[in-house]
Short mmCIF file of C-alpha atoms and ligand atoms in Angstrom, two decimals:
data_model
loop_
_atom_site.label_atom_id
_atom_site.label_comp_id
_atom_site.label_asym_id
_atom_site.label_seq_id
_atom_site.Cartn_x
_atom_site.Cartn_y
_atom_site.Cartn_z
CA MET A 15 26.88 1.70 105.10
CA PRO A 16 24.22 2.13 102.40
CA ASN A 17 21.45 1.27 104.83
CA ALA A 18 22.53 4.01 107.23
CA ALA A 19 21.09 6.50 104.74
CA VAL A 20 17.63 5.06 105.32
CA THR A 21 16.09 7.00 108.18
CA PRO A 22 13.01 5.63 109.89
CA SER A 23 10.35 8.31 110.36
CA SER A 24 9.39 7.05 113.78
CA THR A 25 5.97 6.50 115.24
CA VAL A 26 7.54 4.29 117.93
CA ASP A 27 10.94 5.32 119.20
CA PRO A 28 12.96 2.50 117.65
CA THR A 29 15.70 2.87 120.22
CA SER A 30 13.30 2.36 123.13
CA GLU A 31 13.77 -0.77 125.23
CA GLU A 32 10.40 -2.08 124.13
CA ALA A 33 11.21 -1.93 120.44
CA SER A 34 14.88 -2.86 120.55
CA GLY A 35 14.50 -5.88 122.78
CA SER A 36 17.33 -4.65 124.95
CA SER A 37 15.20 -5.28 128.03
CA SER A 38 15.15 -8.97 127.18
CA GLY A 39 18.80 -8.91 126.11
CA VAL A 40 18.06 -10.25 122.63
CA GLU A 41 20.74 -9.15 120.17
CA TYR A 42 20.54 -10.25 116.55
CA ASP A 43 22.90 -9.25 113.77
CA PRO A 44 23.12 -11.40 110.63
CA MET A 45 26.62 -10.02 109.99
CA ASP A 46 27.99 -11.32 113.29
CA PRO A 47 30.11 -14.37 112.39
CA VAL A 48 30.01 -15.74 115.95
CA LEU A 49 26.23 -15.59 116.13
CA ASP A 50 25.99 -16.99 112.60
CA GLU A 51 27.61 -20.22 113.84
CA SER A 52 24.58 -20.91 116.02
CA PRO A 53 21.74 -18.38 115.78
CA TYR A 54 19.02 -20.84 116.84
CA GLU A 55 18.58 -19.71 120.46
CA VAL A 56 18.57 -16.05 119.46
CA TRP A 57 15.98 -16.78 116.77
CA ARG A 58 13.88 -18.62 119.35
CA ALA A 59 14.13 -15.69 121.79
CA MET A 60 13.09 -13.31 119.02
CA ARG A 61 10.10 -15.48 118.10
CA ASP A 62 9.02 -15.76 121.74
CA GLN A 63 9.83 -12.32 123.12
CA GLN A 64 10.48 -9.91 120.25
CA PRO A 65 8.49 -11.03 117.18
CA VAL A 66 8.96 -7.48 115.88
CA TYR A 67 12.61 -6.86 116.61
CA PHE A 68 14.64 -3.69 116.07
CA ASN A 69 18.42 -3.47 115.88
CA PRO A 70 19.33 0.18 116.56
CA ARG A 71 23.01 -0.25 115.75
CA ARG A 72 22.42 -1.46 112.20
CA ASN A 73 19.05 0.21 111.85
CA PHE A 74 16.92 -2.73 110.76
CA TRP A 75 13.81 -4.51 111.94
CA ALA A 76 13.30 -8.27 111.83
CA LEU A 77 10.36 -10.68 111.75
CA SER A 78 11.08 -14.22 112.86
CA ARG A 79 7.79 -16.15 113.20
CA TYR A 80 6.68 -18.36 110.31
CA GLU A 81 3.27 -16.72 110.03
CA ASP A 82 4.65 -13.16 110.05
CA VAL A 83 7.47 -13.96 107.62
CA ALA A 84 5.11 -15.70 105.18
CA ALA A 85 2.58 -12.84 105.37
CA ALA A 86 5.27 -10.19 104.77
CA LEU A 87 6.74 -12.15 101.84
CA LYS A 88 3.28 -12.14 100.24
CA ASP A 89 2.65 -8.46 100.96
CA THR A 90 4.62 -6.76 98.20
CA THR A 91 2.61 -3.57 98.60
CA ARG A 92 3.91 -2.79 102.08
CA PHE A 93 7.15 -4.83 101.99
CA SER A 94 8.95 -3.74 98.84
CA SER A 95 11.86 -5.53 97.13
CA ALA A 96 12.69 -2.50 94.97
CA HIS A 97 15.19 -1.02 97.46
CA GLY A 98 17.30 -4.19 97.54
CA ASN A 99 16.95 -7.53 99.28
CA VAL A 100 20.33 -7.75 101.00
CA LEU A 101 21.01 -5.78 104.19
CA GLU A 102 24.38 -4.34 103.13
CA LEU A 103 23.05 -3.21 99.76
CA MET A 104 19.76 -1.53 100.69
CA SER A 105 19.11 1.80 99.02
CA PRO A 106 16.88 4.63 100.29
CA GLU A 107 15.52 5.08 96.76
CA PRO A 108 14.22 2.30 94.49
CA VAL A 109 17.00 0.74 92.43
CA ASP A 110 16.75 0.65 88.65
CA SER A 111 17.36 -3.01 87.88
CA GLY A 112 16.24 -5.50 85.26
CA MET A 113 16.59 -8.21 87.93
CA MET A 114 13.09 -9.37 88.84
CA ILE A 115 14.12 -10.03 92.43
CA LEU A 116 14.60 -6.25 92.84
CA ASN A 117 11.25 -5.32 91.30
CA ASP A 118 7.74 -5.19 92.75
CA PRO A 119 4.60 -5.80 90.71
CA PRO A 120 3.75 -4.72 88.06
CA SER A 121 7.30 -4.60 86.61
CA HIS A 122 8.11 -7.85 88.44
CA THR A 123 5.02 -9.50 86.95
CA ARG A 124 6.09 -8.58 83.42
CA LEU A 125 9.67 -9.82 83.86
CA ARG A 126 8.63 -13.04 85.55
CA ARG A 127 6.03 -13.79 82.87
CA LEU A 128 8.50 -13.26 80.03
CA VAL A 129 11.29 -15.22 81.68
CA SER A 130 8.98 -18.11 82.55
CA ARG A 131 8.28 -18.61 78.85
CA ALA A 132 11.95 -19.48 78.35
CA PHE A 133 13.04 -20.92 81.73
CA THR A 134 10.49 -23.74 81.68
CA LEU A 135 10.14 -26.92 83.73
CA ARG A 136 10.89 -28.84 80.54
CA ARG A 137 14.21 -27.01 80.13
CA THR A 138 15.07 -27.80 83.75
CA ALA A 139 14.08 -31.47 83.43
CA ALA A 140 16.20 -31.76 80.29
CA LEU A 141 19.29 -31.04 82.42
CA GLU A 142 18.88 -34.27 84.44
CA GLU A 143 21.43 -36.32 82.49
CA ASP A 144 23.92 -33.43 82.35
CA VAL A 145 23.67 -32.97 86.11
CA ARG A 146 24.17 -36.70 86.71
CA ALA A 147 27.21 -36.76 84.42
CA ILE A 148 28.69 -33.74 86.23
CA CYS A 149 28.19 -35.40 89.65
CA ARG A 150 29.72 -38.70 88.52
CA GLU A 151 32.72 -36.97 86.97
CA LEU A 152 33.36 -35.03 90.19
CA LEU A 153 32.97 -38.16 92.33
CA ASP A 154 35.40 -40.04 90.08
CA ALA A 155 37.93 -37.27 90.59
CA LEU A 156 37.62 -37.10 94.37
CA ASP A 157 37.25 -40.85 95.08
CA PRO A 158 40.19 -41.76 97.35
CA GLY A 159 39.95 -45.44 96.41
CA PRO A 160 39.51 -48.61 98.49
CA GLY A 161 41.66 -47.43 101.43
CA GLY A 162 39.50 -44.30 101.90
CA GLY A 163 40.86 -40.82 102.54
CA GLU A 164 39.92 -37.24 103.33
CA VAL A 165 38.33 -34.85 100.83
CA ASP A 166 36.90 -31.33 100.98
CA LEU A 167 33.33 -32.15 100.00
CA MET A 168 32.39 -28.46 99.60
CA GLN A 169 35.24 -27.47 97.31
CA GLU A 170 35.53 -30.74 95.41
CA TYR A 171 31.84 -31.57 95.01
CA ALA A 172 29.04 -29.37 96.44
CA ALA A 173 30.36 -26.01 95.23
CA GLN A 174 31.43 -27.39 91.84
CA ILE A 175 28.03 -28.67 90.73
CA PRO A 176 25.86 -25.52 90.48
CA SER A 177 28.30 -23.34 88.50
CA ARG A 178 28.72 -26.15 85.97
CA VAL A 179 24.96 -26.63 85.76
CA ILE A 180 24.24 -22.90 85.29
CA SER A 181 26.79 -22.69 82.54
CA ARG A 182 25.03 -25.64 80.76
CA LEU A 183 21.67 -23.96 81.37
CA LEU A 184 22.92 -20.74 79.79
CA GLY A 185 24.25 -22.71 76.82
CA VAL A 186 27.89 -21.68 77.35
CA PRO A 187 29.86 -23.52 74.62
CA GLY A 188 32.20 -26.31 75.78
CA GLU A 189 35.41 -24.35 75.12
CA ASP A 190 34.29 -21.45 77.36
CA ARG A 191 32.88 -23.49 80.23
CA GLU A 192 35.95 -23.76 82.45
CA ARG A 193 36.66 -20.01 82.11
CA ILE A 194 33.04 -19.17 82.93
CA ARG A 195 33.02 -21.58 85.87
CA LEU A 196 36.08 -19.84 87.33
CA LEU A 197 34.49 -16.42 86.73
CA ILE A 198 31.31 -17.56 88.51
CA ASP A 199 33.44 -18.77 91.44
CA GLU A 200 35.09 -15.37 91.62
CA CYS A 201 31.70 -13.65 91.73
CA PHE A 202 31.37 -15.27 95.17
CA HIS A 203 34.78 -14.25 96.43
CA LEU A 204 34.64 -13.26 100.10
CA ASP A 205 36.96 -10.62 101.44
CA GLU A 206 37.67 -10.50 105.20
CA GLU A 207 37.36 -6.72 105.24
CA HIS A 208 34.69 -6.05 102.62
CA GLY A 209 32.62 -9.25 102.68
CA PHE A 210 31.05 -10.07 99.33
CA VAL A 211 31.22 -6.50 97.99
CA ASN A 212 34.88 -6.58 96.95
CA ASP A 213 37.06 -5.89 93.89
CA VAL A 214 37.55 -9.53 92.89
CA ALA A 215 33.80 -10.22 92.88
CA LEU A 216 32.89 -6.95 91.15
CA THR A 217 35.52 -7.46 88.44
CA ALA A 218 34.32 -11.02 87.83
CA MET A 219 30.70 -9.83 87.58
CA GLY A 220 31.78 -7.16 85.07
CA GLU A 221 33.64 -9.75 82.98
CA LEU A 222 30.72 -12.16 83.09
CA GLY A 223 28.38 -9.37 81.95
CA THR A 224 30.72 -8.55 79.06
CA TYR A 225 30.90 -12.23 78.08
CA LEU A 226 27.11 -12.52 78.10
CA ASP A 227 26.75 -9.35 76.05
CA ARG A 228 29.14 -10.72 73.42
CA ARG A 229 27.39 -14.08 73.43
CA LEU A 230 23.99 -12.42 72.97
CA LYS A 231 25.28 -10.43 69.99
CA HIS A 232 26.46 -13.70 68.47
CA LEU A 233 23.14 -15.41 69.21
CA ALA A 234 21.25 -12.53 67.63
CA GLU A 235 22.89 -13.60 64.34
CA GLU A 236 22.67 -17.33 64.97
CA PRO A 237 19.99 -18.17 67.54
CA GLY A 238 20.36 -21.59 69.15
CA ASP A 239 18.29 -23.95 71.26
CA ASP A 240 19.67 -22.42 74.46
CA LEU A 241 18.09 -20.40 77.28
CA LEU A 242 19.70 -17.09 76.22
CA SER A 243 18.24 -17.35 72.71
CA ALA A 244 14.87 -18.33 74.17
CA LEU A 245 14.91 -15.31 76.49
CA THR A 246 15.53 -12.96 73.60
CA GLY A 247 12.77 -14.74 71.67
CA ALA A 248 10.43 -14.30 74.64
CA GLY A 249 10.68 -10.52 74.34
CA LEU A 250 13.35 -9.52 76.87
CA THR A 251 15.71 -6.72 75.91
CA ARG A 252 19.43 -7.47 75.82
CA ARG A 253 19.99 -5.70 79.12
CA GLU A 254 17.11 -7.58 80.75
CA THR A 255 18.48 -10.87 79.43
CA ILE A 256 21.93 -10.11 80.86
CA ASP A 257 20.42 -9.03 84.18
CA PHE A 258 18.40 -12.22 84.31
CA ALA A 259 21.40 -14.42 83.45
CA MET A 260 23.41 -12.66 86.18
CA LEU A 261 20.53 -13.20 88.60
CA LEU A 262 20.52 -16.92 87.79
CA VAL A 263 24.22 -17.04 88.57
CA MET A 264 23.89 -15.03 91.79
CA ALA A 265 20.78 -16.81 93.06
CA GLY A 266 21.44 -20.31 91.83
CA THR A 267 25.08 -21.06 92.57
CA GLU A 268 26.10 -20.48 96.16
CA THR A 269 22.68 -21.50 97.53
CA VAL A 270 22.71 -24.98 95.99
CA GLY A 271 26.32 -25.58 97.05
CA ARG A 272 25.59 -24.59 100.65
CA LEU A 273 22.46 -26.76 100.72
CA LEU A 274 24.52 -29.79 99.70
CA GLY A 275 27.10 -28.97 102.38
CA TRP A 276 24.38 -28.87 105.04
CA ALA A 277 22.96 -32.15 103.73
CA ALA A 278 26.34 -33.88 104.03
CA LEU A 279 26.79 -32.61 107.59
CA LEU A 280 23.25 -33.34 108.79
CA LEU A 281 23.21 -36.84 107.32
CA ASP A 282 26.51 -37.60 109.04
CA GLU A 283 25.05 -36.34 112.32
CA HIS A 284 22.00 -38.60 111.73
CA PRO A 285 23.49 -41.83 110.37
CA ASP A 286 20.23 -43.75 110.81
CA GLN A 287 18.50 -41.32 108.42
CA ARG A 288 21.41 -41.54 105.99
CA ALA A 289 21.02 -45.34 106.05
CA ASP A 290 17.30 -44.90 105.31
CA LEU A 291 18.20 -42.88 102.20
CA VAL A 292 20.73 -45.48 101.04
CA ALA A 293 18.10 -48.21 101.49
CA ASP A 294 15.37 -46.17 99.78
CA PRO A 295 16.63 -43.34 97.54
CA SER A 296 13.03 -42.35 96.77
CA LEU A 297 13.13 -40.60 100.19
CA ILE A 298 15.84 -38.19 98.96
CA PRO A 299 13.45 -35.43 97.74
CA GLN A 300 11.80 -35.21 101.17
CA ALA A 301 15.22 -35.21 102.82
CA VAL A 302 16.15 -32.21 100.63
CA GLU A 303 13.02 -30.37 101.84
CA GLU A 304 13.90 -31.15 105.46
CA VAL A 305 17.45 -29.80 104.99
CA LEU A 306 15.92 -26.64 103.48
CA ARG A 307 13.56 -26.23 106.44
CA PHE A 308 16.21 -27.02 109.03
CA GLU A 309 19.26 -25.20 107.63
CA GLY A 310 18.05 -22.93 104.83
CA PRO A 311 21.04 -21.64 102.85
CA SER A 312 19.30 -18.29 102.29
CA PRO A 313 18.12 -17.43 105.82
CA VAL A 314 17.35 -13.71 105.48
CA GLN A 315 15.33 -11.77 102.87
CA ALA A 316 15.42 -7.99 103.27
CA ARG A 317 12.51 -5.69 102.45
CA PHE A 318 11.71 -1.95 102.68
CA THR A 319 8.43 -0.74 104.15
CA THR A 320 6.40 1.60 101.95
CA GLU A 321 4.11 2.64 104.85
CA ASP A 322 3.83 2.20 108.62
CA VAL A 323 3.16 -1.43 109.48
CA THR A 324 1.78 -2.40 112.90
CA LEU A 325 2.29 -5.96 114.04
CA HIS A 326 2.03 -7.41 117.57
CA ASP A 327 1.37 -3.86 118.85
CA VAL A 328 4.65 -2.50 117.49
CA THR A 329 4.72 -0.06 114.57
CA ILE A 330 7.47 -0.42 112.01
CA PRO A 331 7.75 3.02 110.40
CA ALA A 332 7.51 3.59 106.67
CA ARG A 333 10.91 3.50 104.89
CA SER A 334 12.41 0.95 107.26
CA ILE A 335 14.55 -2.04 106.42
CA VAL A 336 12.89 -5.25 107.57
CA LEU A 337 14.67 -8.60 107.57
CA LEU A 338 12.39 -11.58 107.04
CA LEU A 339 14.11 -14.48 108.81
CA THR A 340 13.03 -17.42 106.67
CA SER A 341 15.34 -19.83 108.51
CA SER A 342 13.94 -18.83 111.89
CA ALA A 343 10.49 -19.44 110.37
CA GLY A 344 11.71 -22.95 109.53
CA ARG A 345 12.33 -23.59 113.23
CA ASP A 346 9.10 -22.05 114.50
CA GLU A 347 7.42 -24.35 117.04
CA ARG A 348 4.11 -22.61 116.26
CA GLN A 349 4.29 -24.09 112.75
CA TYR A 350 6.21 -27.34 113.17
CA GLY A 351 5.37 -28.35 116.75
CA PRO A 352 7.62 -28.80 119.79
CA ASP A 353 10.17 -30.85 117.83
CA ALA A 354 10.77 -28.08 115.26
CA GLY A 355 14.44 -28.12 116.31
CA VAL A 356 14.80 -31.81 115.42
CA PHE A 357 16.10 -32.86 112.00
CA ASP A 358 13.76 -35.57 110.75
CA ILE A 359 13.45 -36.51 107.09
CA HIS A 360 10.30 -38.48 107.94
CA ARG A 361 8.38 -35.57 109.49
CA GLU A 362 4.86 -34.89 108.25
CA GLN A 363 4.83 -31.09 108.09
CA ARG A 364 7.64 -29.99 105.86
CA HIS A 365 6.29 -26.96 104.01
CA HIS A 366 8.81 -24.17 104.46
CA VAL A 367 9.60 -20.66 103.26
CA SER A 368 13.26 -21.37 102.51
CA PHE A 369 12.58 -20.80 98.79
CA GLY A 370 10.63 -17.64 99.68
CA TYR A 371 6.88 -17.30 99.24
CA GLY A 372 4.47 -15.35 97.07
CA VAL A 373 5.45 -13.65 93.83
CA HIS A 374 9.21 -13.92 94.43
CA PHE A 375 9.05 -17.66 95.19
CA CYS A 376 12.35 -19.05 93.95
CA LEU A 377 12.19 -19.33 90.18
CA GLY A 378 14.94 -21.95 90.28
CA ALA A 379 13.33 -24.16 92.94
CA SER A 380 12.78 -27.04 90.48
CA LEU A 381 16.36 -26.83 89.29
CA ALA A 382 17.66 -26.61 92.89
CA ARG A 383 15.58 -29.67 93.81
CA LEU A 384 16.76 -31.57 90.74
CA GLU A 385 20.44 -30.77 91.37
CA SER A 386 20.22 -31.61 95.07
CA ARG A 387 18.37 -34.87 94.49
CA ILE A 388 20.84 -36.09 91.86
CA ALA A 389 23.90 -34.91 93.79
CA LEU A 390 22.71 -36.85 96.87
CA GLU A 391 21.63 -39.91 94.85
CA GLU A 392 25.08 -40.14 93.31
CA LEU A 393 26.95 -39.38 96.54
CA LEU A 394 25.02 -41.96 98.59
CA ALA A 395 25.28 -44.60 95.86
CA ARG A 396 29.07 -44.17 95.78
CA PHE A 397 29.70 -43.54 99.50
CA PRO A 398 26.96 -44.90 101.79
CA SER A 399 28.68 -43.32 104.79
CA TRP A 400 31.25 -40.66 105.64
CA THR A 401 32.56 -38.76 108.64
CA VAL A 402 32.71 -34.97 108.75
CA ASP A 403 35.55 -33.38 110.70
CA ARG A 404 33.47 -30.47 111.96
CA ASP A 405 36.28 -28.86 113.94
CA ARG A 406 38.56 -28.51 110.93
CA SER A 407 35.79 -27.52 108.53
CA VAL A 408 35.33 -23.83 107.74
CA ARG A 409 32.19 -21.70 107.59
CA ALA A 410 31.48 -19.00 104.99
CA HIS A 411 30.06 -15.85 106.50
CA THR A 412 27.80 -13.40 104.71
CA SER A 413 24.57 -11.79 105.86
CA THR A 414 22.59 -13.60 103.17
CA VAL A 415 23.89 -17.13 102.79
CA ARG A 416 24.64 -19.54 105.64
CA GLY A 417 26.78 -22.58 105.23
CA TRP A 418 30.22 -24.10 104.84
CA SER A 419 33.05 -23.05 102.55
CA ARG A 420 35.16 -26.14 103.40
CA LEU A 421 33.79 -29.45 104.65
CA LEU A 422 36.49 -31.97 105.48
CA VAL A 423 35.09 -35.43 105.10
CA ARG A 424 36.64 -38.88 105.54
CA LEU A 425 35.29 -41.27 102.92
C1 HEM B 2 18.87 -24.40 97.50
C2 HEM B 2 18.94 -23.49 96.57
C3 HEM B 2 18.18 -22.21 96.55
C4 HEM B 2 17.61 -21.50 97.57
C5 HEM B 2 17.62 -21.84 99.06
C6 HEM B 2 16.98 -20.34 96.98
C7 HEM B 2 16.28 -19.39 97.69
C8 HEM B 2 15.58 -18.34 97.12
C9 HEM B 2 14.76 -17.40 97.86
C10 HEM B 2 14.58 -17.39 99.36
C11 HEM B 2 14.22 -16.54 96.97
C12 HEM B 2 13.27 -15.38 97.27
C13 HEM B 2 14.05 -14.12 97.53
C14 HEM B 2 13.17 -12.98 97.97
O1 HEM B 2 12.00 -13.19 98.29
O2 HEM B 2 13.69 -11.84 98.03
C15 HEM B 2 14.71 -16.92 95.65
C16 HEM B 2 14.41 -16.26 94.48
C17 HEM B 2 14.96 -16.56 93.27
N1 HEM B 2 15.78 -17.65 92.98
FE1 HEM B 2 16.37 -19.08 94.27
N2 HEM B 2 17.19 -20.36 95.63
C18 HEM B 2 17.90 -21.48 95.32
C19 HEM B 2 18.30 -21.89 94.07
C20 HEM B 2 18.06 -21.21 92.91
C21 HEM B 2 18.47 -21.63 91.59
C22 HEM B 2 19.19 -22.95 91.27
C23 HEM B 2 18.10 -20.65 90.72
C24 HEM B 2 18.26 -20.57 89.23
C25 HEM B 2 19.17 -21.14 88.54
C26 HEM B 2 17.44 -19.63 91.49
C27 HEM B 2 16.90 -18.48 90.96
C28 HEM B 2 16.11 -17.60 91.66
C29 HEM B 2 15.49 -16.42 91.05
C30 HEM B 2 15.61 -15.98 89.60
C31 HEM B 2 14.78 -15.78 92.07
C32 HEM B 2 13.97 -14.50 91.95
C33 HEM B 2 12.52 -14.80 91.72
C34 HEM B 2 11.65 -13.58 91.69
O3 HEM B 2 12.07 -12.50 92.14
O4 HEM B 2 10.51 -13.68 91.19
N3 HEM B 2 17.44 -20.00 92.80
N4 HEM B 2 15.52 -18.04 95.78
#
């Protein structure tokens, strides 16, 4: 385990009952597939009894209250992203990456500023018609016709949209798109034994990197109106451009797909709210925010402490891995009131940290919102109701992304 190499230099004995929470019996492990099915009660127990939690077996700390998570996300001086932001991939030394998500200021500031010149709101907004066409084409293909029928809404719709959109965003030419879409899918291959760090995924990432490198060489001769050309024009080196394009793929594909899966399930479980959206599609953007708060697809952001941090009378030693539980924050009664555990698209307080917070706030949030809004607009316009077969549907388990890999739905 890479994180096993990270040794906390203790000021509090992290294996003590007080720090580990063993006295209260709270046990949290984001890699536990059984717990991942329903972590809500454990998150609540952590928020109430162990707001600074330590897991001695996996050697990580965790913050679960909205206020603490938001403060730590903003505090890049003490909670560094430079050692990784995924539990399984944490490194005791800073990693050398052109990916902004793995950089702290000031190198993060430079990368984000340059990238923002090319990845603009205008470029995102310009994708609206492409996204709508993609959604309609997918719905045409899966439509079982007047008699109805069963489809896998994850595989046939939700998971298909983001990889197609990213490939449009990157300006992948039409003849390469299907190959690139399949490569992107393979980047997310999950192996029972090795999770998401497996040969299929690593090979696909290598091939995608090679493709991007070749494409950038071509664009250097003949720049186009696409994002990759704009990134080069903005002053990024070729390696930084490739790293950024890979980051877009890694951060912007699985997350959007899982969000749409959660939306389909939650709306089926709350048919009155689904009917409200059919009657008034202008409510869809706020429904997307409520899905993000209630079932964030990216529930855990890892950090590495650069110094001792004392919170709620517990000291997290320097050089510790700390998991910031953004999805637990989304359920925090202290922030959302006693009905925090209720899904309600009409609720007043919807601000959440499911897109992160502070300097690393999701760069693709506008694109994620645009894709989700259009995907739901088109789905609800075509199928005003559906029934999810939850028992036969299948979850995808990783420590970083929560959601469904197959969602069997009767239309
Ligand atoms: C529902 C969908 C999405 C969710 C829930 C999500 C969530 C997040 C979160 C929580 C972070 C902060 C990570 C951290 O603090 O360590 C983040 C960062 C980021 N996201 Fe997203 N994301 C989504 C979609 C997208 C899309 C569509 C793109 C781009 C195509 C994207 C690109 C990025 C990038 C580049 C960063 C790094 C920003 C930085 O380090 O400054 N994301 N996202």
